[in-house]
mmCIF file with all atom_site columns, C-alpha atoms and ligand atoms in Angstrom:
data_model
loop_
_atom_site.group_PDB
_atom_site.id
_atom_site.type_symbol
_atom_site.label_atom_id
_atom_site.label_alt_id
_atom_site.label_comp_id
_atom_site.label_asym_id
_atom_site.label_entity_id
_atom_site.label_seq_id
_atom_site.pdbx_PDB_ins_code
_atom_site.Cartn_x
_atom_site.Cartn_y
_atom_site.Cartn_z
_atom_site.occupancy
_atom_site.B_iso_or_equiv
_atom_site.pdbx_formal_charge
_atom_site.auth_seq_id
_atom_site.auth_comp_id
_atom_site.auth_asym_id
_atom_site.auth_atom_id
_atom_site.pdbx_PDB_model_num
ATOM   1   C CA . MET A 1 1   ? 14.692  9.958   -18.571 1.00 60.00 ? 1   MET A CA 1
ATOM   2   C CA . THR A 1 2   ? 13.525  6.654   -19.713 1.00 90.00 ? 2   THR A CA 1
ATOM   3   C CA . ASN A 1 3   ? 11.963  5.014   -16.756 1.00 97.00 ? 3   ASN A CA 1
ATOM   4   C CA . VAL A 1 4   ? 8.766   5.996   -15.428 1.00 98.00 ? 4   VAL A CA 1
ATOM   5   C CA . VAL A 1 5   ? 8.188   6.117   -11.335 1.00 98.00 ? 5   VAL A CA 1
ATOM   6   C CA . LEU A 1 6   ? 4.555   6.060   -10.157 1.00 98.00 ? 6   LEU A CA 1
ATOM   7   C CA . THR A 1 7   ? 4.659   7.165   -6.266  1.00 98.00 ? 7   THR A CA 1
ATOM   8   C CA . GLY A 1 8   ? 1.412   8.203   -3.767  1.00 98.00 ? 8   GLY A CA 1
ATOM   9   C CA . PHE A 1 9   ? -0.089  7.007   -1.288  1.00 98.00 ? 9   PHE A CA 1
ATOM   10  C CA . MET A 1 10  ? -1.395  2.977   -0.351  1.00 98.00 ? 10  MET A CA 1
ATOM   11  C CA . GLY A 1 11  ? -4.297  2.820   -2.496  1.00 97.00 ? 11  GLY A CA 1
ATOM   12  C CA . THR A 1 12  ? -4.130  4.675   -5.306  1.00 98.00 ? 12  THR A CA 1
ATOM   13  C CA . GLY A 1 13  ? -3.416  2.815   -8.000  1.00 97.00 ? 13  GLY A CA 1
ATOM   14  C CA . LYS A 1 14  ? 0.591   2.527   -8.494  1.00 98.00 ? 14  LYS A CA 1
ATOM   15  C CA . SER A 1 15  ? 0.559   -0.875  -8.823  1.00 98.00 ? 15  SER A CA 1
ATOM   16  C CA . THR A 1 16  ? -2.366  -1.050  -11.261 1.00 98.00 ? 16  THR A CA 1
ATOM   17  C CA . VAL A 1 17  ? -1.119  2.335   -13.179 1.00 98.00 ? 17  VAL A CA 1
ATOM   18  C CA . GLY A 1 18  ? 1.664   0.934   -13.413 1.00 98.00 ? 18  GLY A CA 1
ATOM   19  C CA . ARG A 1 19  ? 1.042   -2.729  -14.591 1.00 98.00 ? 19  ARG A CA 1
ATOM   20  C CA . LEU A 1 20  ? -0.890  -1.197  -17.639 1.00 98.00 ? 20  LEU A CA 1
ATOM   21  C CA . LEU A 1 21  ? 1.412   1.929   -18.605 1.00 98.00 ? 21  LEU A CA 1
ATOM   22  C CA . ALA A 1 22  ? 4.443   -1.218  -18.853 1.00 98.00 ? 22  ALA A CA 1
ATOM   23  C CA . GLU A 1 23  ? 2.290   -2.548  -21.441 1.00 98.00 ? 23  GLU A CA 1
ATOM   24  C CA . ARG A 1 24  ? 1.666   -0.218  -23.412 1.00 97.00 ? 24  ARG A CA 1
ATOM   25  C CA . LEU A 1 25  ? 4.795   1.881   -23.030 1.00 97.00 ? 25  LEU A CA 1
ATOM   26  C CA . ARG A 1 26  ? 6.357   -1.597  -23.305 1.00 97.00 ? 26  ARG A CA 1
ATOM   27  C CA . CYS A 1 27  ? 8.463   -0.470  -21.382 1.00 97.00 ? 27  CYS A CA 1
ATOM   28  C CA . VAL A 1 28  ? 9.602   -3.998  -17.857 1.00 98.00 ? 28  VAL A CA 1
ATOM   29  C CA . PHE A 1 29  ? 7.169   -3.553  -14.877 1.00 98.00 ? 29  PHE A CA 1
ATOM   30  C CA . VAL A 1 30  ? 8.623   -2.840  -11.547 1.00 98.00 ? 30  VAL A CA 1
ATOM   31  C CA . ASP A 1 31  ? 6.294   -2.846  -7.935  1.00 98.00 ? 31  ASP A CA 1
ATOM   32  C CA . THR A 1 32  ? 9.429   -1.593  -5.712  1.00 98.00 ? 32  THR A CA 1
ATOM   33  C CA . ASP A 1 33  ? 7.345   -4.302  -3.296  1.00 98.00 ? 33  ASP A CA 1
ATOM   34  C CA . GLU A 1 34  ? 6.718   -6.793  -4.614  1.00 98.00 ? 34  GLU A CA 1
ATOM   35  C CA . LEU A 1 35  ? 11.012  -7.184  -5.165  1.00 98.00 ? 35  LEU A CA 1
ATOM   36  C CA . ILE A 1 36  ? 11.556  -6.928  -1.809  1.00 98.00 ? 36  ILE A CA 1
ATOM   37  C CA . VAL A 1 37  ? 9.310   -9.486  -0.702  1.00 98.00 ? 37  VAL A CA 1
ATOM   38  C CA . ALA A 1 38  ? 10.312  -11.698 -3.180  1.00 98.00 ? 38  ALA A CA 1
ATOM   39  C CA . ARG A 1 39  ? 14.300  -10.598 -2.682  1.00 98.00 ? 39  ARG A CA 1
ATOM   40  C CA . ASP A 1 40  ? 14.217  -10.400 0.889   1.00 98.00 ? 40  ASP A CA 1
ATOM   41  C CA . GLY A 1 41  ? 11.929  -14.210 1.159   1.00 98.00 ? 41  GLY A CA 1
ATOM   42  C CA . ARG A 1 42  ? 9.381   -12.777 4.099   1.00 98.00 ? 42  ARG A CA 1
ATOM   43  C CA . ALA A 1 43  ? 5.637   -10.487 3.403   1.00 96.00 ? 43  ALA A CA 1
ATOM   44  C CA . ILE A 1 44  ? 5.683   -6.662  4.158   1.00 97.00 ? 44  ILE A CA 1
ATOM   45  C CA . ALA A 1 45  ? 3.883   -6.673  7.282   1.00 96.00 ? 45  ALA A CA 1
ATOM   46  C CA . GLU A 1 46  ? 6.196   -9.970  8.749   1.00 97.00 ? 46  GLU A CA 1
ATOM   47  C CA . ILE A 1 47  ? 9.988   -7.916  8.009   1.00 97.00 ? 47  ILE A CA 1
ATOM   48  C CA . PHE A 1 48  ? 8.063   -5.074  10.006  1.00 97.00 ? 48  PHE A CA 1
ATOM   49  C CA . ARG A 1 49  ? 6.919   -7.706  12.438  1.00 96.00 ? 49  ARG A CA 1
ATOM   50  C CA . GLU A 1 50  ? 10.651  -9.343  13.039  1.00 98.00 ? 50  GLU A CA 1
ATOM   51  C CA . ASP A 1 51  ? 13.012  -7.122  12.203  1.00 98.00 ? 51  ASP A CA 1
ATOM   52  C CA . GLY A 1 52  ? 11.061  -3.783  12.341  1.00 97.00 ? 52  GLY A CA 1
ATOM   53  C CA . GLN A 1 53  ? 9.954   -0.239  10.229  1.00 97.00 ? 53  GLN A CA 1
ATOM   54  C CA . ALA A 1 54  ? 13.396  0.535   9.227   1.00 98.00 ? 54  ALA A CA 1
ATOM   55  C CA . ALA A 1 55  ? 14.183  -2.314  8.102   1.00 98.00 ? 55  ALA A CA 1
ATOM   56  C CA . PHE A 1 56  ? 11.847  -2.128  5.542   1.00 98.00 ? 56  PHE A CA 1
ATOM   57  C CA . ARG A 1 57  ? 13.001  1.243   4.603   1.00 98.00 ? 57  ARG A CA 1
ATOM   58  C CA . ALA A 1 58  ? 17.228  0.176   4.155   1.00 98.00 ? 58  ALA A CA 1
ATOM   59  C CA . TRP A 1 59  ? 15.462  -2.836  1.468   1.00 98.00 ? 59  TRP A CA 1
ATOM   60  C CA . GLU A 1 60  ? 13.859  0.636   0.125   1.00 98.00 ? 60  GLU A CA 1
ATOM   61  C CA . ARG A 1 61  ? 16.961  2.147   -0.549  1.00 98.00 ? 61  ARG A CA 1
ATOM   62  C CA . ARG A 1 62  ? 18.866  0.178   -1.377  1.00 98.00 ? 62  ARG A CA 1
ATOM   63  C CA . VAL A 1 63  ? 16.283  -1.005  -4.238  1.00 98.00 ? 63  VAL A CA 1
ATOM   64  C CA . ALA A 1 64  ? 15.961  2.904   -5.371  1.00 98.00 ? 64  ALA A CA 1
ATOM   65  C CA . GLN A 1 65  ? 19.526  3.068   -5.244  1.00 98.00 ? 65  GLN A CA 1
ATOM   66  C CA . GLU A 1 66  ? 19.343  -0.306  -8.350  1.00 98.00 ? 66  GLU A CA 1
ATOM   67  C CA . LEU A 1 67  ? 16.341  0.584   -10.134 1.00 98.00 ? 67  LEU A CA 1
ATOM   68  C CA . GLY A 1 68  ? 17.745  4.574   -10.724 1.00 97.00 ? 68  GLY A CA 1
ATOM   69  C CA . GLN A 1 69  ? 20.878  2.449   -12.595 1.00 96.00 ? 69  GLN A CA 1
ATOM   70  C CA . GLN A 1 70  ? 18.019  0.631   -15.006 1.00 97.00 ? 70  GLN A CA 1
ATOM   71  C CA . ASP A 1 71  ? 16.783  2.270   -18.049 1.00 96.00 ? 71  ASP A CA 1
ATOM   72  C CA . ASN A 1 72  ? 12.680  0.982   -19.703 1.00 97.00 ? 72  ASN A CA 1
ATOM   73  C CA . LEU A 1 73  ? 11.180  0.648   -16.501 1.00 98.00 ? 73  LEU A CA 1
ATOM   74  C CA . VAL A 1 74  ? 7.563   1.297   -14.805 1.00 98.00 ? 74  VAL A CA 1
ATOM   75  C CA . ILE A 1 75  ? 7.942   1.356   -10.928 1.00 98.00 ? 75  ILE A CA 1
ATOM   76  C CA . ALA A 1 76  ? 5.304   1.364   -8.884  1.00 98.00 ? 76  ALA A CA 1
ATOM   77  C CA . THR A 1 77  ? 6.876   2.737   -5.531  1.00 98.00 ? 77  THR A CA 1
ATOM   78  C CA . GLY A 1 78  ? 5.998   2.142   -2.050  1.00 98.00 ? 78  GLY A CA 1
ATOM   79  C CA . GLY A 1 79  ? 3.936   4.600   -0.563  1.00 98.00 ? 79  GLY A CA 1
ATOM   80  C CA . ARG A 1 80  ? 6.599   6.616   1.845   1.00 98.00 ? 80  ARG A CA 1
ATOM   81  C CA . MET A 1 81  ? 10.192  5.370   -1.106  1.00 98.00 ? 81  MET A CA 1
ATOM   82  C CA . MET A 1 82  ? 9.327   8.297   -2.328  1.00 98.00 ? 82  MET A CA 1
ATOM   83  C CA . LEU A 1 83  ? 9.309   10.551  0.464   1.00 98.00 ? 83  LEU A CA 1
ATOM   84  C CA . ASP A 1 84  ? 13.150  9.656   1.524   1.00 98.00 ? 84  ASP A CA 1
ATOM   85  C CA . GLU A 1 85  ? 15.623  12.463  -0.570  1.00 97.00 ? 85  GLU A CA 1
ATOM   86  C CA . VAL A 1 86  ? 18.448  10.014  -1.400  1.00 98.00 ? 86  VAL A CA 1
ATOM   87  C CA . ASN A 1 87  ? 15.338  7.336   -2.673  1.00 98.00 ? 87  ASN A CA 1
ATOM   88  C CA . ALA A 1 88  ? 13.896  10.169  -4.545  1.00 98.00 ? 88  ALA A CA 1
ATOM   89  C CA . ALA A 1 89  ? 17.337  11.351  -5.981  1.00 98.00 ? 89  ALA A CA 1
ATOM   90  C CA . ALA A 1 90  ? 18.127  8.258   -7.318  1.00 97.00 ? 90  ALA A CA 1
ATOM   91  C CA . LEU A 1 91  ? 14.812  7.318   -9.321  1.00 98.00 ? 91  LEU A CA 1
ATOM   92  C CA . GLY A 1 92  ? 14.118  10.810  -10.376 1.00 96.00 ? 92  GLY A CA 1
ATOM   93  C CA . ARG A 1 93  ? 17.528  10.983  -11.729 1.00 94.00 ? 93  ARG A CA 1
ATOM   94  C CA . SER A 1 94  ? 16.639  8.416   -14.981 1.00 91.00 ? 94  SER A CA 1
ATOM   95  C CA . GLY A 1 95  ? 12.984  9.252   -14.419 1.00 95.00 ? 95  GLY A CA 1
ATOM   96  C CA . ARG A 1 96  ? 9.623   10.655  -14.713 1.00 97.00 ? 96  ARG A CA 1
ATOM   97  C CA . VAL A 1 97  ? 7.842   10.785  -11.474 1.00 98.00 ? 97  VAL A CA 1
ATOM   98  C CA . PHE A 1 98  ? 4.058   10.767  -11.294 1.00 98.00 ? 98  PHE A CA 1
ATOM   99  C CA . CYS A 1 99  ? 2.104   11.087  -8.496  1.00 98.00 ? 99  CYS A CA 1
ATOM   100 C CA . LEU A 1 100 ? -1.374  9.328   -7.672  1.00 98.00 ? 100 LEU A CA 1
ATOM   101 C CA . THR A 1 101 ? -3.272  10.775  -5.322  1.00 98.00 ? 101 THR A CA 1
ATOM   102 C CA . ALA A 1 102 ? -6.963  10.503  -4.341  1.00 98.00 ? 102 ALA A CA 1
ATOM   103 C CA . ALA A 1 103 ? -9.486  11.830  -1.757  1.00 97.00 ? 103 ALA A CA 1
ATOM   104 C CA . PRO A 1 104 ? -8.524  10.971  2.077   1.00 97.00 ? 104 PRO A CA 1
ATOM   105 C CA . GLU A 1 105 ? -12.797 8.706   2.264   1.00 97.00 ? 105 GLU A CA 1
ATOM   106 C CA . THR A 1 106 ? -11.848 7.176   -1.350  1.00 97.00 ? 106 THR A CA 1
ATOM   107 C CA . ILE A 1 107 ? -8.527  5.847   0.456   1.00 97.00 ? 107 ILE A CA 1
ATOM   108 C CA . ILE A 1 108 ? -10.373 4.390   3.081   1.00 97.00 ? 108 ILE A CA 1
ATOM   109 C CA . VAL A 1 109 ? -12.996 2.813   1.102   1.00 96.00 ? 109 VAL A CA 1
ATOM   110 C CA . ARG A 1 110 ? -10.479 0.954   -0.891  1.00 95.00 ? 110 ARG A CA 1
ATOM   111 C CA . LEU A 1 111 ? -8.030  -0.302  2.017   1.00 96.00 ? 111 LEU A CA 1
ATOM   112 C CA . GLU A 1 112 ? -10.938 -1.729  4.123   1.00 94.00 ? 112 GLU A CA 1
ATOM   113 C CA . GLY A 1 113 ? -10.400 -4.211  5.666   1.00 90.00 ? 113 GLY A CA 1
ATOM   114 C CA . ASP A 1 114 ? -6.219  -4.646  4.228   1.00 90.00 ? 114 ASP A CA 1
ATOM   115 C CA . VAL A 1 115 ? -4.228  -7.312  6.033   1.00 87.00 ? 115 VAL A CA 1
ATOM   116 C CA . ARG A 1 116 ? -0.974  -6.661  3.775   1.00 90.00 ? 116 ARG A CA 1
ATOM   117 C CA . ARG A 1 117 ? -0.366  -2.815  4.916   1.00 95.00 ? 117 ARG A CA 1
ATOM   118 C CA . PRO A 1 118 ? 1.866   -3.268  8.400   1.00 95.00 ? 118 PRO A CA 1
ATOM   119 C CA . LEU A 1 119 ? 1.092   0.963   9.405   1.00 96.00 ? 119 LEU A CA 1
ATOM   120 C CA . LEU A 1 120 ? -2.816  -0.090  9.181   1.00 96.00 ? 120 LEU A CA 1
ATOM   121 C CA . ASN A 1 121 ? -2.563  -3.030  11.360  1.00 93.00 ? 121 ASN A CA 1
ATOM   122 C CA . VAL A 1 122 ? -3.789  -0.964  13.917  1.00 94.00 ? 122 VAL A CA 1
ATOM   123 C CA . PRO A 1 123 ? -7.592  -0.421  15.449  1.00 94.00 ? 123 PRO A CA 1
ATOM   124 C CA . ASP A 1 124 ? -8.561  2.465   13.568  1.00 96.00 ? 124 ASP A CA 1
ATOM   125 C CA . PRO A 1 125 ? -6.957  1.964   10.601  1.00 96.00 ? 125 PRO A CA 1
ATOM   126 C CA . ALA A 1 126 ? -9.221  5.240   9.123   1.00 97.00 ? 126 ALA A CA 1
ATOM   127 C CA . ALA A 1 127 ? -7.301  7.485   11.390  1.00 97.00 ? 127 ALA A CA 1
ATOM   128 C CA . LYS A 1 128 ? -4.425  6.557   10.662  1.00 97.00 ? 128 LYS A CA 1
ATOM   129 C CA . ILE A 1 129 ? -4.873  7.108   7.033   1.00 97.00 ? 129 ILE A CA 1
ATOM   130 C CA . ARG A 1 130 ? -6.273  10.360  7.514   1.00 98.00 ? 130 ARG A CA 1
ATOM   131 C CA . GLU A 1 131 ? -2.924  10.996  9.934   1.00 98.00 ? 131 GLU A CA 1
ATOM   132 C CA . LEU A 1 132 ? -0.363  9.946   7.770   1.00 98.00 ? 132 LEU A CA 1
ATOM   133 C CA . LEU A 1 133 ? -1.884  11.558  4.659   1.00 98.00 ? 133 LEU A CA 1
ATOM   134 C CA . GLU A 1 134 ? -1.679  15.035  6.835   1.00 98.00 ? 134 GLU A CA 1
ATOM   135 C CA . LYS A 1 135 ? 1.736   14.567  8.124   1.00 98.00 ? 135 LYS A CA 1
ATOM   136 C CA . ARG A 1 136 ? 2.783   13.087  4.333   1.00 98.00 ? 136 ARG A CA 1
ATOM   137 C CA . ALA A 1 137 ? 0.923   16.514  1.525   1.00 97.00 ? 137 ALA A CA 1
ATOM   138 C CA . GLU A 1 138 ? 3.433   18.478  1.624   1.00 97.00 ? 138 GLU A CA 1
ATOM   139 C CA . ALA A 1 139 ? 5.844   15.517  0.247   1.00 98.00 ? 139 ALA A CA 1
ATOM   140 C CA . TYR A 1 140 ? 3.963   14.086  -2.262  1.00 98.00 ? 140 TYR A CA 1
ATOM   141 C CA . GLY A 1 141 ? 2.844   18.164  -3.555  1.00 98.00 ? 141 GLY A CA 1
ATOM   142 C CA . ARG A 1 142 ? 6.571   17.896  -4.518  1.00 97.00 ? 142 ARG A CA 1
ATOM   143 C CA . PHE A 1 143 ? 5.735   16.110  -7.325  1.00 98.00 ? 143 PHE A CA 1
ATOM   144 C CA . PRO A 1 144 ? 3.299   16.566  -10.296 1.00 97.00 ? 144 PRO A CA 1
ATOM   145 C CA . GLN A 1 145 ? 0.069   14.850  -9.594  1.00 98.00 ? 145 GLN A CA 1
ATOM   146 C CA . ILE A 1 146 ? -2.500  12.697  -11.187 1.00 98.00 ? 146 ILE A CA 1
ATOM   147 C CA . ASP A 1 147 ? -6.019  12.724  -9.630  1.00 98.00 ? 147 ASP A CA 1
ATOM   148 C CA . THR A 1 148 ? -7.629  9.417   -9.485  1.00 98.00 ? 148 THR A CA 1
ATOM   149 C CA . GLU A 1 149 ? -10.736 10.335  -8.180  1.00 97.00 ? 149 GLU A CA 1
ATOM   150 C CA . GLY A 1 150 ? -13.766 9.115   -10.809 1.00 95.00 ? 150 GLY A CA 1
ATOM   151 C CA . LYS A 1 151 ? -11.144 8.080   -12.829 1.00 97.00 ? 151 LYS A CA 1
ATOM   152 C CA . THR A 1 152 ? -10.597 3.929   -14.558 1.00 97.00 ? 152 THR A CA 1
ATOM   153 C CA . ALA A 1 153 ? -7.158  3.000   -14.413 1.00 98.00 ? 153 ALA A CA 1
ATOM   154 C CA . VAL A 1 154 ? -6.827  2.626   -17.623 1.00 98.00 ? 154 VAL A CA 1
ATOM   155 C CA . GLN A 1 155 ? -7.613  6.548   -17.548 1.00 98.00 ? 155 GLN A CA 1
ATOM   156 C CA . VAL A 1 156 ? -5.088  7.272   -15.245 1.00 98.00 ? 156 VAL A CA 1
ATOM   157 C CA . ALA A 1 157 ? -2.745  5.758   -17.359 1.00 98.00 ? 157 ALA A CA 1
ATOM   158 C CA . GLU A 1 158 ? -3.498  7.490   -20.715 1.00 98.00 ? 158 GLU A CA 1
ATOM   159 C CA . GLU A 1 159 ? -2.816  10.780  -18.765 1.00 98.00 ? 159 GLU A CA 1
ATOM   160 C CA . ILE A 1 160 ? -0.421  9.751   -17.465 1.00 98.00 ? 160 ILE A CA 1
ATOM   161 C CA . ILE A 1 161 ? 0.791   9.287   -21.505 1.00 97.00 ? 161 ILE A CA 1
ATOM   162 C CA . ALA A 1 162 ? -0.669  11.909  -22.658 1.00 97.00 ? 162 ALA A CA 1
ATOM   163 C CA . CYS A 1 163 ? 1.471   14.243  -20.159 1.00 96.00 ? 163 CYS A CA 1
ATOM   164 C CA . LEU A 1 164 ? 4.825   11.827  -21.128 1.00 95.00 ? 164 LEU A CA 1
ATOM   165 C CA . SER A 1 165 ? 3.832   12.954  -24.623 1.00 90.00 ? 165 SER A CA 1
ATOM   166 C CA . THR A 1 166 ? 3.449   16.319  -23.910 1.00 84.00 ? 166 THR A CA 1
ATOM   167 C CA . THR A 1 167 ? 6.050   17.635  -22.022 1.00 70.00 ? 167 THR A CA 1
HETATM 168 C C1 . S3P B 2 .   ? 3.190   1.755   3.384   1.00 52.78 ? 201 S3P B C1 1
HETATM 169 C C2 . S3P B 2 .   ? 3.585   1.998   1.452   1.00 52.78 ? 201 S3P B C2 1
HETATM 170 C C3 . S3P B 2 .   ? 3.155   0.382   1.434   1.00 52.78 ? 201 S3P B C3 1
HETATM 171 C C4 . S3P B 2 .   ? 4.673   -1.062  1.553   1.00 52.78 ? 201 S3P B C4 1
HETATM 172 C C5 . S3P B 2 .   ? 4.372   -0.131  2.926   1.00 52.78 ? 201 S3P B C5 1
HETATM 173 C C6 . S3P B 2 .   ? 4.704   0.928   3.460   1.00 52.78 ? 201 S3P B C6 1
HETATM 174 C C7 . S3P B 2 .   ? 3.528   3.014   3.237   1.00 52.78 ? 201 S3P B C7 1
HETATM 175 O O1 . S3P B 2 .   ? 2.874   0.076   -0.228  1.00 52.78 ? 201 S3P B O1 1
HETATM 176 O O2 . S3P B 2 .   ? 6.073   -0.383  0.718   1.00 52.78 ? 201 S3P B O2 1
HETATM 177 O O3 . S3P B 2 .   ? 3.458   -1.018  3.071   1.00 52.78 ? 201 S3P B O3 1
HETATM 178 O O4 . S3P B 2 .   ? 4.713   3.587   4.004   1.00 52.78 ? 201 S3P B O4 1
HETATM 179 O O5 . S3P B 2 .   ? 3.180   3.730   3.061   1.00 52.78 ? 201 S3P B O5 1
HETATM 180 P P1 . S3P B 2 .   ? 1.927   1.081   -1.146  1.00 52.78 ? 201 S3P B P1 1
HETATM 181 O O6 . S3P B 2 .   ? 1.330   1.845   -1.198  1.00 52.78 ? 201 S3P B O6 1
HETATM 182 O O7 . S3P B 2 .   ? 1.871   0.183   -2.329  1.00 52.78 ? 201 S3P B O7 1
HETATM 183 O O8 . S3P B 2 .   ? 0.517   0.340   -0.584  1.00 52.78 ? 201 S3P B O8 1
#
């Protein structure tokens, strides 16, 4: 188990915590959204708009297979990436997975005014967040949960490091 994989809904802090974790664990940090943007050359919102969500999910599958074969990584995954069973198997084989959580209200506040996330580019983003959270709750629930509510990113990273060293 050489990788650490962070999953969880948008706005739960996967990228911020992942960066800190990578620093502390002396691992390489990879953000799957950033990797896809770098490879494709377009922003995620553009990929969704021009090629459709399926094209972005196909990118996620390719990236999951690739990263699953590497080690010493801290991987912050896009919010739905690990909810795909094939992706979860690929990344779970070589990594410890943690799911970051936060209350819906917290997520709504954190994502207010966000223009980078195509799924929230709707008339009522708060309703969309609640709907997606409900739809995905069971799937996220399969992973070990790290509650981020009221904690700093440093505290969350330290909690994950403590989990890694005790289990
Ligand atoms: C998505 C989450 C986003 C990004 C894309 C779709 C989702 O990643 O992959 O906009 O379906 O939850 P973050 O969780 O990093 O925002």
